[in-house]
């Protein structure tokens, strides 16, 4: 991959159109997870009332495992932390093991001392879809916005469930999932027919309003999309994650296999 970056130890800075984007390349999944967990820990130490934006998918599982360890062994305190998850499938039951609600309890919330009332996930079965989106935006605003947003990326470049399109939503919205995403995410379901066709997702505006953004990327399957994002020096709604390049404090923490 041809990317323009200057190496500073294992910390690299991409120079893209004059904007400096932090790129940290880690040897493997464990060290990537460790690195981002340390970042989260440092932010919590600086601000015990931190508002965290949280992601799901396979990539952040190692981060959550490490945060659980830090809570148990080092007393990392989540009692005043507020969290907002990026997205949820529409129509899925909360107790369905494929729901993001279940995922968050399984991998993080049930094992740390975050208060139930401080951990927000967009509703899977709202009676009024538009109202639910507005309410989620208001909740985020009401808590002062997101301090640190954790992100993964889809193979097609989506962030949260903001799928490639001619235009992207600023606020929380209902999104029709693309066939690509339905297929890729079918690994979390018993069959492809079980994958919900729509989701409720924070918008690009919600994500870009975060004070700090950290994107975790691991695995050779993400190499093609990351190559586009990091080497083409373009921003496009057809690759939603490319918009992060405009953010003033974004760090990509990637594993070496993404560069292959
Ligand atoms: C899902 C989520 C995204 C996530 C993406 C990548 O579609 N909505 O927030 O970033 O999957 O998931 P994974 O980490 O499993 O590759």
PDB file of C-alpha atoms and ligand atoms in Angstrom, residues 55-60 86-87 89 100 151-155 158-161 181 184-185 187-188 216 218 221-222, ligand 1:
ATOM      1  CA  UNK A  55     -19.119   0.328  18.672  1.00  0.00           C
ATOM      2  CA  UNK A  56     -19.989  -3.327  18.155  1.00  0.00           C
ATOM      3  CA  UNK A  57     -18.772  -5.965  15.676  1.00  0.00           C
ATOM      4  CA  UNK A  58     -15.831  -8.346  16.067  1.00  0.00           C
ATOM      5  CA  UNK A  59     -13.142  -5.669  16.176  1.00  0.00           C
ATOM      6  CA  UNK A  60     -13.809  -4.030  19.583  1.00  0.00           C
ATOM      7  CA  UNK A  86     -23.687   3.733  17.599  1.00  0.00           C
ATOM      8  CA  UNK A  87     -26.489   1.564  16.324  1.00  0.00           C
ATOM      9  CA  UNK A  89     -30.932  -3.502  14.280  1.00  0.00           C
ATOM     10  CA  UNK A 100     -26.186  -5.095  19.862  1.00  0.00           C
ATOM     11  CA  UNK A 151     -15.357   3.124  15.765  1.00  0.00           C
ATOM     12  CA  UNK A 152     -14.928   0.080  13.585  1.00  0.00           C
ATOM     13  CA  UNK A 153     -15.309   0.071   9.830  1.00  0.00           C
ATOM     14  CA  UNK A 154     -17.347  -2.118   7.503  1.00  0.00           C
ATOM     15  CA  UNK A 155     -15.703  -3.768   4.504  1.00  0.00           C
ATOM     16  CA  UNK A 158     -19.517   2.126   6.493  1.00  0.00           C
ATOM     17  CA  UNK A 159     -19.207   3.602   9.968  1.00  0.00           C
ATOM     18  CA  UNK A 160     -21.935   2.688  12.434  1.00  0.00           C
ATOM     19  CA  UNK A 161     -24.588   1.766   9.851  1.00  0.00           C
ATOM     20  CA  UNK A 181     -23.643  -5.531   4.797  1.00  0.00           C
ATOM     21  CA  UNK A 184     -21.104  -9.749   5.825  1.00  0.00           C
ATOM     22  CA  UNK A 185     -23.127  -9.480   9.052  1.00  0.00           C
ATOM     23  CA  UNK A 187     -22.106 -14.507  10.245  1.00  0.00           C
ATOM     24  CA  UNK A 188     -23.643 -13.260  13.488  1.00  0.00           C
ATOM     25  CA  UNK A 216      -9.861   0.285  15.173  1.00  0.00           C
ATOM     26  CA  UNK A 218      -7.843  -5.339  12.002  1.00  0.00           C
ATOM     27  CA  UNK A 221     -10.437  -8.190   4.698  1.00  0.00           C
ATOM     28  CA  UNK A 222     -10.249  -4.482   5.644  1.00  0.00           C
TER      29      UNK A 222
HETATM   30  C1  LIG B   1     -21.275  -3.550  11.834  1.00  0.00           C
HETATM   31  C2  LIG B   1     -21.439  -2.343  12.738  1.00  0.00           C
HETATM   32  C3  LIG B   1     -20.294  -1.369  12.585  1.00  0.00           C
HETATM   33  C4  LIG B   1     -18.983  -2.106  12.620  1.00  0.00           C
HETATM   34  C5  LIG B   1     -18.909  -3.042  11.454  1.00  0.00           C
HETATM   35  C6  LIG B   1     -17.597  -3.787  11.347  1.00  0.00           C
HETATM   36  O1  LIG B   1     -21.909  -3.427  10.622  1.00  0.00           O
HETATM   37  N1  LIG B   1     -22.672  -1.667  12.528  1.00  0.00           N
HETATM   38  O2  LIG B   1     -20.369  -0.400  13.619  1.00  0.00           O
HETATM   39  O3  LIG B   1     -17.918  -1.191  12.577  1.00  0.00           O
HETATM   40  O4  LIG B   1     -19.961  -3.986  11.584  1.00  0.00           O
HETATM   41  O5  LIG B   1     -17.638  -4.952  12.106  1.00  0.00           O
HETATM   42  P1  LIG B   1     -16.435  -5.902  12.384  1.00  0.00           P
HETATM   43  O6  LIG B   1     -15.638  -5.265  13.467  1.00  0.00           O
HETATM   44  O7  LIG B   1     -17.080  -7.187  12.820  1.00  0.00           O
HETATM   45  O8  LIG B   1     -15.671  -6.052  11.129  1.00  0.00           O
END
